Structures are given as structure tokens and as C-alpha cells.
Amino acid sequence: MTDPDLHQNDPQNPAQASEPVVSKPYIMPDDPEAGSAEALAKEAAEARDKMLRTLAEMENLRKRTAREVADARMYGITGFARDVLDIADNLQRALDAVPAETRDNADPGLKSLIEGVELTERSLLNTLEKNGVKKFDPTGQKFDPNFQQAMYEVPDPSVPSGTVVQVVQAGFMIGERILRPALVGVSKGGAKTAPGAGNDQSNSAA
């Protein structure tokens, strides 16, 4: 008679061996067990970090959008403002075409016309300034190619060489950018100007 227990424990019969015992997976110390207080705290910290990153990105986006809107408002009229400068130039040419002696001896009708042109020019320049476009006169400043365009040189040893001594056409700024450089005559023959001297365009705005 065969012993059933002996048959089940027979090493030659692996099919009859008992089922293997599955051990519990090892949990690393920095990987807390799901549902534990440590795991919940870690998830909360990660969620808070993501939230802070999202808030920072949204704030950067808000600031960038605000800058773009401000630039569009300020510089969106650049093309229009540049065209309007032609009108201002023509008004100035009309005034320059009348000699000072003629103005002094002009009849009331001509004087009224001249005053009307001057008033129109001032009104136009004031309107441009309200929209961020400012006229500047660099006379007496050191020549700066970023703001001026030299048309010719003027021999003048009484002033430092490289000084703007004549303005052929006034320059204009729009915001912090150059809208149109001033056309100028630059001195030569005098002492050299000190670096950085007399270059503040903001102080010369008319």
C-alpha cells in the first residue's frame, strides 16, 4: 500500500510540489506605502509645487501680455506718425520761407495767416506729444549716430569737434525709440568732446 503523504513530498514529482509562497514586494524608504500619511504628505507637496509653478508661469504670461499690449498701444501708430511728420515739416518750411523783416512789416492779413500757420504747427506737435511722439533738437550736443544723421561738417574751432551746431531737420522720438533721426551739421576743427558729454536726447525734447 502506497503512502499518499510520501507521494506528495516526492522530489522526483515536481507537479505534486506545494505552491510557492509569494513574498511581499520590498518598499524603498523614499517610496512610502500607498495610503500612508507619508505618501499623502508627499503628494500634497508635489501638488503644491505644481501649483506654485503654474502660478509663476501665469504671472509671467500676464506681465508679458501687458508689455505687448503697451507696446502695441505705443508703437502701433508708428507708420501713421511718420506720415504726419511730413505735414509738420511743410508747416515749418512755410514759416521759414517768410523773412523776419517781412513778418515785422506785414499787413494784418498776412500776419493773421502767419499766426494761423504757427498755431496749426503747435497744435499738431501737441497732438503728437499726447500720443507719445516728441520732437527733439540736438543743437549743442555731441553727435550721436543713434539719434542724428550728419549731413555735412562745419569748421568751427570755438566748439568741441563732433558737436551738433546746425539742425537741418528736427528729430522725433516715439516712446523710447527713434522715429526719425535729426538731420544735422557737425563741427570740426575744435577740441574733441569728452565721452558721453551732452548726449541726453530726453533733455532736448521740444
PDB file of C-alpha atoms in Angstrom:
ATOM      1  CA  MET A   1       0.000   0.000   0.000  1.00  0.00           C
ATOM      2  CA  THR A   2       1.369   3.423  -1.087  1.00  0.00           C
ATOM      3  CA  ASP A   3       1.670   6.236   1.437  1.00  0.00           C
ATOM      4  CA  PRO A   4      -0.114   9.328  -0.007  1.00  0.00           C
ATOM      5  CA  ASP A   5       1.965  11.726   2.057  1.00  0.00           C
ATOM      6  CA  LEU A   6       5.165  10.193   0.784  1.00  0.00           C
ATOM      7  CA  HIS A   7       3.948  10.530  -2.793  1.00  0.00           C
ATOM      8  CA  GLN A   8       3.163  14.243  -2.360  1.00  0.00           C
ATOM      9  CA  ASN A   9       6.612  15.008  -0.884  1.00  0.00           C
ATOM     10  CA  ASP A  10       8.484  13.054  -3.543  1.00  0.00           C
ATOM     11  CA  PRO A  11      11.168  15.379  -5.043  1.00  0.00           C
ATOM     12  CA  GLN A  12      11.023  13.378  -8.268  1.00  0.00           C
ATOM     13  CA  ASN A  13       7.446  14.518  -8.806  1.00  0.00           C
ATOM     14  CA  PRO A  14       7.579  18.361  -9.085  1.00  0.00           C
ATOM     15  CA  ALA A  15       3.987  18.522 -10.278  1.00  0.00           C
ATOM     16  CA  GLN A  16       2.911  17.451  -6.842  1.00  0.00           C
ATOM     17  CA  ALA A  17       5.102  20.034  -5.025  1.00  0.00           C
ATOM     18  CA  SER A  18       3.334  22.651  -2.910  1.00  0.00           C
ATOM     19  CA  GLU A  19       2.653  26.138  -4.461  1.00  0.00           C
ATOM     20  CA  PRO A  20       5.492  28.721  -3.993  1.00  0.00           C
ATOM     21  CA  VAL A  21       4.986  31.403  -1.389  1.00  0.00           C
ATOM     22  CA  VAL A  22       4.958  34.941  -2.895  1.00  0.00           C
ATOM     23  CA  SER A  23       6.736  37.384  -0.659  1.00  0.00           C
ATOM     24  CA  LYS A  24       5.523  40.973  -0.165  1.00  0.00           C
ATOM     25  CA  PRO A  25       7.375  43.424  -2.506  1.00  0.00           C
ATOM     26  CA  TYR A  26      10.092  45.459  -0.892  1.00  0.00           C
ATOM     27  CA  ILE A  27       9.234  49.139  -0.431  1.00  0.00           C
ATOM     28  CA  MET A  28      12.079  51.619  -0.665  1.00  0.00           C
ATOM     29  CA  PRO A  29      12.359  54.018   2.262  1.00  0.00           C
ATOM     30  CA  ASP A  30      11.737  57.040  -0.011  1.00  0.00           C
ATOM     31  CA  ASP A  31       8.689  55.402  -1.609  1.00  0.00           C
ATOM     32  CA  PRO A  32       6.115  55.322   1.196  1.00  0.00           C
ATOM     33  CA  GLU A  33       3.367  52.803   1.161  1.00  0.00           C
ATOM     34  CA  ALA A  34       0.236  53.975  -0.654  1.00  0.00           C
ATOM     35  CA  GLY A  35      -2.353  55.425   1.685  1.00  0.00           C
ATOM     36  CA  SER A  36       0.120  56.191   4.443  1.00  0.00           C
ATOM     37  CA  ALA A  37       0.486  59.630   5.999  1.00  0.00           C
ATOM     38  CA  GLU A  38       3.935  59.966   4.479  1.00  0.00           C
ATOM     39  CA  ALA A  39       2.609  59.220   0.982  1.00  0.00           C
ATOM     40  CA  LEU A  40      -0.198  61.757   1.361  1.00  0.00           C
ATOM     41  CA  ALA A  41       2.258  64.405   2.552  1.00  0.00           C
ATOM     42  CA  LYS A  42       4.497  63.725  -0.442  1.00  0.00           C
ATOM     43  CA  GLU A  43       1.557  64.012  -2.864  1.00  0.00           C
ATOM     44  CA  ALA A  44       0.474  67.267  -1.214  1.00  0.00           C
ATOM     45  CA  ALA A  45       3.990  68.690  -1.528  1.00  0.00           C
ATOM     46  CA  GLU A  46       4.137  67.737  -5.204  1.00  0.00           C
ATOM     47  CA  ALA A  47       0.717  69.260  -5.847  1.00  0.00           C
ATOM     48  CA  ARG A  48       1.756  72.472  -4.074  1.00  0.00           C
ATOM     49  CA  ASP A  49       4.961  72.651  -6.125  1.00  0.00           C
ATOM     50  CA  LYS A  50       2.997  72.230  -9.373  1.00  0.00           C
ATOM     51  CA  MET A  51       0.532  74.895  -8.277  1.00  0.00           C
ATOM     52  CA  LEU A  52       3.322  77.376  -7.471  1.00  0.00           C
ATOM     53  CA  ARG A  53       4.979  76.710 -10.818  1.00  0.00           C
ATOM     54  CA  THR A  54       1.678  77.248 -12.618  1.00  0.00           C
ATOM     55  CA  LEU A  55       1.051  80.499 -10.742  1.00  0.00           C
ATOM     56  CA  ALA A  56       4.552  81.734 -11.612  1.00  0.00           C
ATOM     57  CA  GLU A  57       4.031  80.884 -15.290  1.00  0.00           C
ATOM     58  CA  MET A  58       0.660  82.653 -15.292  1.00  0.00           C
ATOM     59  CA  GLU A  59       2.195  85.757 -13.689  1.00  0.00           C
ATOM     60  CA  ASN A  60       4.985  85.804 -16.289  1.00  0.00           C
ATOM     61  CA  LEU A  61       2.394  85.427 -19.040  1.00  0.00           C
ATOM     62  CA  ARG A  62       0.334  88.283 -17.565  1.00  0.00           C
ATOM     63  CA  LYS A  63       3.369  90.596 -17.441  1.00  0.00           C
ATOM     64  CA  ARG A  64       4.460  89.650 -20.957  1.00  0.00           C
ATOM     65  CA  THR A  65       0.953  90.243 -22.294  1.00  0.00           C
ATOM     66  CA  ALA A  66       0.756  93.599 -20.522  1.00  0.00           C
ATOM     67  CA  ARG A  67       4.076  94.649 -22.099  1.00  0.00           C
ATOM     68  CA  GLU A  68       2.923  93.557 -25.540  1.00  0.00           C
ATOM     69  CA  VAL A  69      -0.345  95.473 -25.169  1.00  0.00           C
ATOM     70  CA  ALA A  70       1.529  98.587 -24.016  1.00  0.00           C
ATOM     71  CA  ASP A  71       3.979  98.316 -26.929  1.00  0.00           C
ATOM     72  CA  ALA A  72       1.124  97.834 -29.388  1.00  0.00           C
ATOM     73  CA  ARG A  73      -0.615 100.909 -27.983  1.00  0.00           C
ATOM     74  CA  MET A  74       2.561 102.996 -28.057  1.00  0.00           C
ATOM     75  CA  TYR A  75       4.202 101.847 -31.280  1.00  0.00           C
ATOM     76  CA  GLY A  76       1.134 100.814 -33.270  1.00  0.00           C
ATOM     77  CA  ILE A  77       0.877 104.356 -34.672  1.00  0.00           C
ATOM     78  CA  THR A  78       4.482 104.458 -35.863  1.00  0.00           C
ATOM     79  CA  GLY A  79       3.615 104.403 -39.560  1.00  0.00           C
ATOM     80  CA  PHE A  80       0.850 106.981 -39.165  1.00  0.00           C
ATOM     81  CA  ALA A  81       3.030 109.269 -37.028  1.00  0.00           C
ATOM     82  CA  ARG A  82       5.852 109.120 -39.565  1.00  0.00           C
ATOM     83  CA  ASP A  83       3.438 110.237 -42.297  1.00  0.00           C
ATOM     84  CA  VAL A  84       2.137 113.080 -40.124  1.00  0.00           C
ATOM     85  CA  LEU A  85       5.700 114.380 -39.729  1.00  0.00           C
ATOM     86  CA  ASP A  86       5.606 115.418 -43.381  1.00  0.00           C
ATOM     87  CA  ILE A  87       2.765 117.796 -42.526  1.00  0.00           C
ATOM     88  CA  ALA A  88       4.749 119.256 -39.630  1.00  0.00           C
ATOM     89  CA  ASP A  89       7.754 119.711 -41.920  1.00  0.00           C
ATOM     90  CA  ASN A  90       5.672 121.545 -44.529  1.00  0.00           C
ATOM     91  CA  LEU A  91       4.253 123.891 -41.915  1.00  0.00           C
ATOM     92  CA  GLN A  92       7.769 124.648 -40.666  1.00  0.00           C
ATOM     93  CA  ARG A  93       9.001 125.262 -44.217  1.00  0.00           C
ATOM     94  CA  ALA A  94       6.113 127.669 -44.810  1.00  0.00           C
ATOM     95  CA  LEU A  95       7.090 129.643 -41.707  1.00  0.00           C
ATOM     96  CA  ASP A  96      10.805 129.611 -42.586  1.00  0.00           C
ATOM     97  CA  ALA A  97      10.000 130.932 -46.074  1.00  0.00           C
ATOM     98  CA  VAL A  98       8.753 134.236 -44.619  1.00  0.00           C
ATOM     99  CA  PRO A  99      11.710 136.512 -43.746  1.00  0.00           C
ATOM    100  CA  ALA A 100      11.697 138.159 -40.324  1.00  0.00           C
ATOM    101  CA  GLU A 101      11.598 141.616 -41.932  1.00  0.00           C
ATOM    102  CA  THR A 102       8.519 140.676 -43.927  1.00  0.00           C
ATOM    103  CA  ARG A 103       6.798 139.478 -40.779  1.00  0.00           C
ATOM    104  CA  ASP A 104       7.510 142.725 -38.987  1.00  0.00           C
ATOM    105  CA  ASN A 105       6.189 144.865 -41.838  1.00  0.00           C
ATOM    106  CA  ALA A 106       3.379 142.543 -42.923  1.00  0.00           C
ATOM    107  CA  ASP A 107      -0.164 143.825 -43.252  1.00  0.00           C
ATOM    108  CA  PRO A 108      -2.803 142.491 -40.804  1.00  0.00           C
ATOM    109  CA  GLY A 109      -3.979 139.847 -43.262  1.00  0.00           C
ATOM    110  CA  LEU A 110      -0.532 138.313 -43.730  1.00  0.00           C
ATOM    111  CA  LYS A 111       0.178 138.468 -40.005  1.00  0.00           C
ATOM    112  CA  SER A 112      -3.052 136.598 -39.313  1.00  0.00           C
ATOM    113  CA  LEU A 113      -2.059 133.958 -41.869  1.00  0.00           C
ATOM    114  CA  ILE A 114       1.376 133.511 -40.305  1.00  0.00           C
ATOM    115  CA  GLU A 115      -0.136 133.271 -36.822  1.00  0.00           C
ATOM    116  CA  GLY A 116      -2.628 130.713 -38.100  1.00  0.00           C
ATOM    117  CA  VAL A 117       0.165 128.542 -39.524  1.00  0.00           C
ATOM    118  CA  GLU A 118       2.139 128.801 -36.267  1.00  0.00           C
ATOM    119  CA  LEU A 119      -0.939 127.851 -34.252  1.00  0.00           C
ATOM    120  CA  THR A 120      -1.591 124.870 -36.528  1.00  0.00           C
ATOM    121  CA  GLU A 121       2.014 123.687 -36.150  1.00  0.00           C
ATOM    122  CA  ARG A 122       1.888 123.954 -32.346  1.00  0.00           C
ATOM    123  CA  SER A 123      -1.438 122.127 -32.238  1.00  0.00           C
ATOM    124  CA  LEU A 124      -0.062 119.324 -34.422  1.00  0.00           C
ATOM    125  CA  LEU A 125       3.064 118.926 -32.283  1.00  0.00           C
ATOM    126  CA  ASN A 126       0.952 118.912 -29.088  1.00  0.00           C
ATOM    127  CA  THR A 127      -1.289 116.204 -30.542  1.00  0.00           C
ATOM    128  CA  LEU A 128       1.739 114.109 -31.485  1.00  0.00           C
ATOM    129  CA  GLU A 129       3.189 114.541 -27.998  1.00  0.00           C
ATOM    130  CA  LYS A 130      -0.064 113.378 -26.397  1.00  0.00           C
ATOM    131  CA  ASN A 131       0.355 110.160 -28.375  1.00  0.00           C
ATOM    132  CA  GLY A 132       3.972 109.619 -27.317  1.00  0.00           C
ATOM    133  CA  VAL A 133       5.708 111.337 -30.240  1.00  0.00           C
ATOM    134  CA  LYS A 134       8.147 114.052 -29.150  1.00  0.00           C
ATOM    135  CA  LYS A 135      10.277 116.452 -31.142  1.00  0.00           C
ATOM    136  CA  PHE A 136      13.913 116.906 -30.117  1.00  0.00           C
ATOM    137  CA  ASP A 137      16.580 119.436 -31.028  1.00  0.00           C
ATOM    138  CA  PRO A 138      20.176 118.185 -30.512  1.00  0.00           C
ATOM    139  CA  THR A 139      21.850 121.577 -31.052  1.00  0.00           C
ATOM    140  CA  GLY A 140      24.961 121.852 -28.877  1.00  0.00           C
ATOM    141  CA  GLN A 141      25.111 118.128 -28.110  1.00  0.00           C
ATOM    142  CA  LYS A 142      27.772 115.634 -29.097  1.00  0.00           C
ATOM    143  CA  PHE A 143      26.892 113.938 -32.372  1.00  0.00           C
ATOM    144  CA  ASP A 144      25.222 110.573 -31.780  1.00  0.00           C
ATOM    145  CA  PRO A 145      24.547 108.407 -34.879  1.00  0.00           C
ATOM    146  CA  ASN A 146      21.771 106.624 -32.984  1.00  0.00           C
ATOM    147  CA  PHE A 147      19.722 109.832 -32.907  1.00  0.00           C
ATOM    148  CA  GLN A 148      21.184 112.048 -35.611  1.00  0.00           C
ATOM    149  CA  GLN A 149      22.264 111.851 -39.231  1.00  0.00           C
ATOM    150  CA  ALA A 150      25.202 114.060 -40.197  1.00  0.00           C
ATOM    151  CA  MET A 151      24.657 115.957 -43.450  1.00  0.00           C
ATOM    152  CA  TYR A 152      27.864 117.998 -43.515  1.00  0.00           C
ATOM    153  CA  GLU A 153      30.718 119.329 -41.382  1.00  0.00           C
ATOM    154  CA  VAL A 154      31.076 122.919 -40.229  1.00  0.00           C
ATOM    155  CA  PRO A 155      34.557 124.338 -39.474  1.00  0.00           C
ATOM    156  CA  ASP A 156      34.137 125.845 -36.026  1.00  0.00           C
ATOM    157  CA  PRO A 157      37.092 125.767 -33.591  1.00  0.00           C
ATOM    158  CA  SER A 158      35.022 127.567 -30.938  1.00  0.00           C
ATOM    159  CA  VAL A 159      33.224 124.338 -30.014  1.00  0.00           C
ATOM    160  CA  PRO A 160      34.499 120.793 -29.482  1.00  0.00           C
ATOM    161  CA  SER A 161      34.850 118.737 -32.637  1.00  0.00           C
ATOM    162  CA  GLY A 162      31.853 116.474 -33.242  1.00  0.00           C
ATOM    163  CA  THR A 163      29.306 118.900 -31.760  1.00  0.00           C
ATOM    164  CA  VAL A 164      25.947 119.420 -33.449  1.00  0.00           C
ATOM    165  CA  VAL A 165      25.997 123.096 -34.481  1.00  0.00           C
ATOM    166  CA  GLN A 166      23.129 123.162 -37.004  1.00  0.00           C
ATOM    167  CA  VAL A 167      19.850 121.274 -37.308  1.00  0.00           C
ATOM    168  CA  VAL A 168      18.514 120.956 -40.850  1.00  0.00           C
ATOM    169  CA  GLN A 169      15.520 118.886 -39.845  1.00  0.00           C
ATOM    170  CA  ALA A 170      14.303 118.179 -36.320  1.00  0.00           C
ATOM    171  CA  GLY A 171      14.248 114.635 -34.996  1.00  0.00           C
ATOM    172  CA  PHE A 172      11.342 112.803 -33.369  1.00  0.00           C
ATOM    173  CA  MET A 173      11.093 110.048 -30.750  1.00  0.00           C
ATOM    174  CA  ILE A 174       8.179 107.685 -30.224  1.00  0.00           C
ATOM    175  CA  GLY A 175       8.278 106.316 -26.712  1.00  0.00           C
ATOM    176  CA  GLU A 176      11.854 105.134 -26.160  1.00  0.00           C
ATOM    177  CA  ARG A 177      12.523 104.566 -29.851  1.00  0.00           C
ATOM    178  CA  ILE A 178      13.772 106.856 -32.576  1.00  0.00           C
ATOM    179  CA  LEU A 179      11.008 107.688 -35.048  1.00  0.00           C
ATOM    180  CA  ARG A 180      13.111 109.916 -37.270  1.00  0.00           C
ATOM    181  CA  PRO A 181      16.740 110.975 -36.764  1.00  0.00           C
ATOM    182  CA  ALA A 182      17.578 114.661 -36.815  1.00  0.00           C
ATOM    183  CA  LEU A 183      19.482 115.879 -39.878  1.00  0.00           C
ATOM    184  CA  VAL A 184      22.385 117.922 -38.579  1.00  0.00           C
ATOM    185  CA  GLY A 185      25.608 119.736 -39.341  1.00  0.00           C
ATOM    186  CA  VAL A 186      28.572 118.723 -37.170  1.00  0.00           C
ATOM    187  CA  SER A 187      31.525 120.873 -36.157  1.00  0.00           C
ATOM    188  CA  LYS A 188      35.139 120.069 -36.939  1.00  0.00           C
ATOM    189  CA  GLY A 189      38.425 121.671 -36.032  1.00  0.00           C
ATOM    190  CA  GLY A 190      37.871 122.189 -32.295  1.00  0.00           C
ATOM    191  CA  ALA A 191      38.974 120.082 -29.349  1.00  0.00           C
ATOM    192  CA  LYS A 192      37.474 116.618 -29.073  1.00  0.00           C
ATOM    193  CA  THR A 193      34.360 116.258 -26.928  1.00  0.00           C
ATOM    194  CA  ALA A 194      34.552 114.290 -23.711  1.00  0.00           C
ATOM    195  CA  PRO A 195      32.986 110.802 -23.914  1.00  0.00           C
ATOM    196  CA  GLY A 196      29.296 110.826 -23.050  1.00  0.00           C
ATOM    197  CA  ALA A 197      29.066 114.617 -22.902  1.00  0.00           C
ATOM    198  CA  GLY A 198      25.829 116.265 -23.950  1.00  0.00           C
ATOM    199  CA  ASN A 199      24.102 113.179 -25.323  1.00  0.00           C
ATOM    200  CA  ASP A 200      20.829 113.182 -23.399  1.00  0.00           C
ATOM    201  CA  GLN A 201      18.091 113.326 -26.027  1.00  0.00           C
ATOM    202  CA  SER A 202      15.355 113.449 -23.395  1.00  0.00           C
ATOM    203  CA  ASN A 203      16.586 116.849 -22.219  1.00  0.00           C
ATOM    204  CA  SER A 204      16.390 118.237 -25.747  1.00  0.00           C
ATOM    205  CA  ALA A 205      12.788 117.301 -26.470  1.00  0.00           C
ATOM    206  CA  ALA A 206      10.881 120.303 -27.732  1.00  0.00           C
TER     207      ALA A 206
END
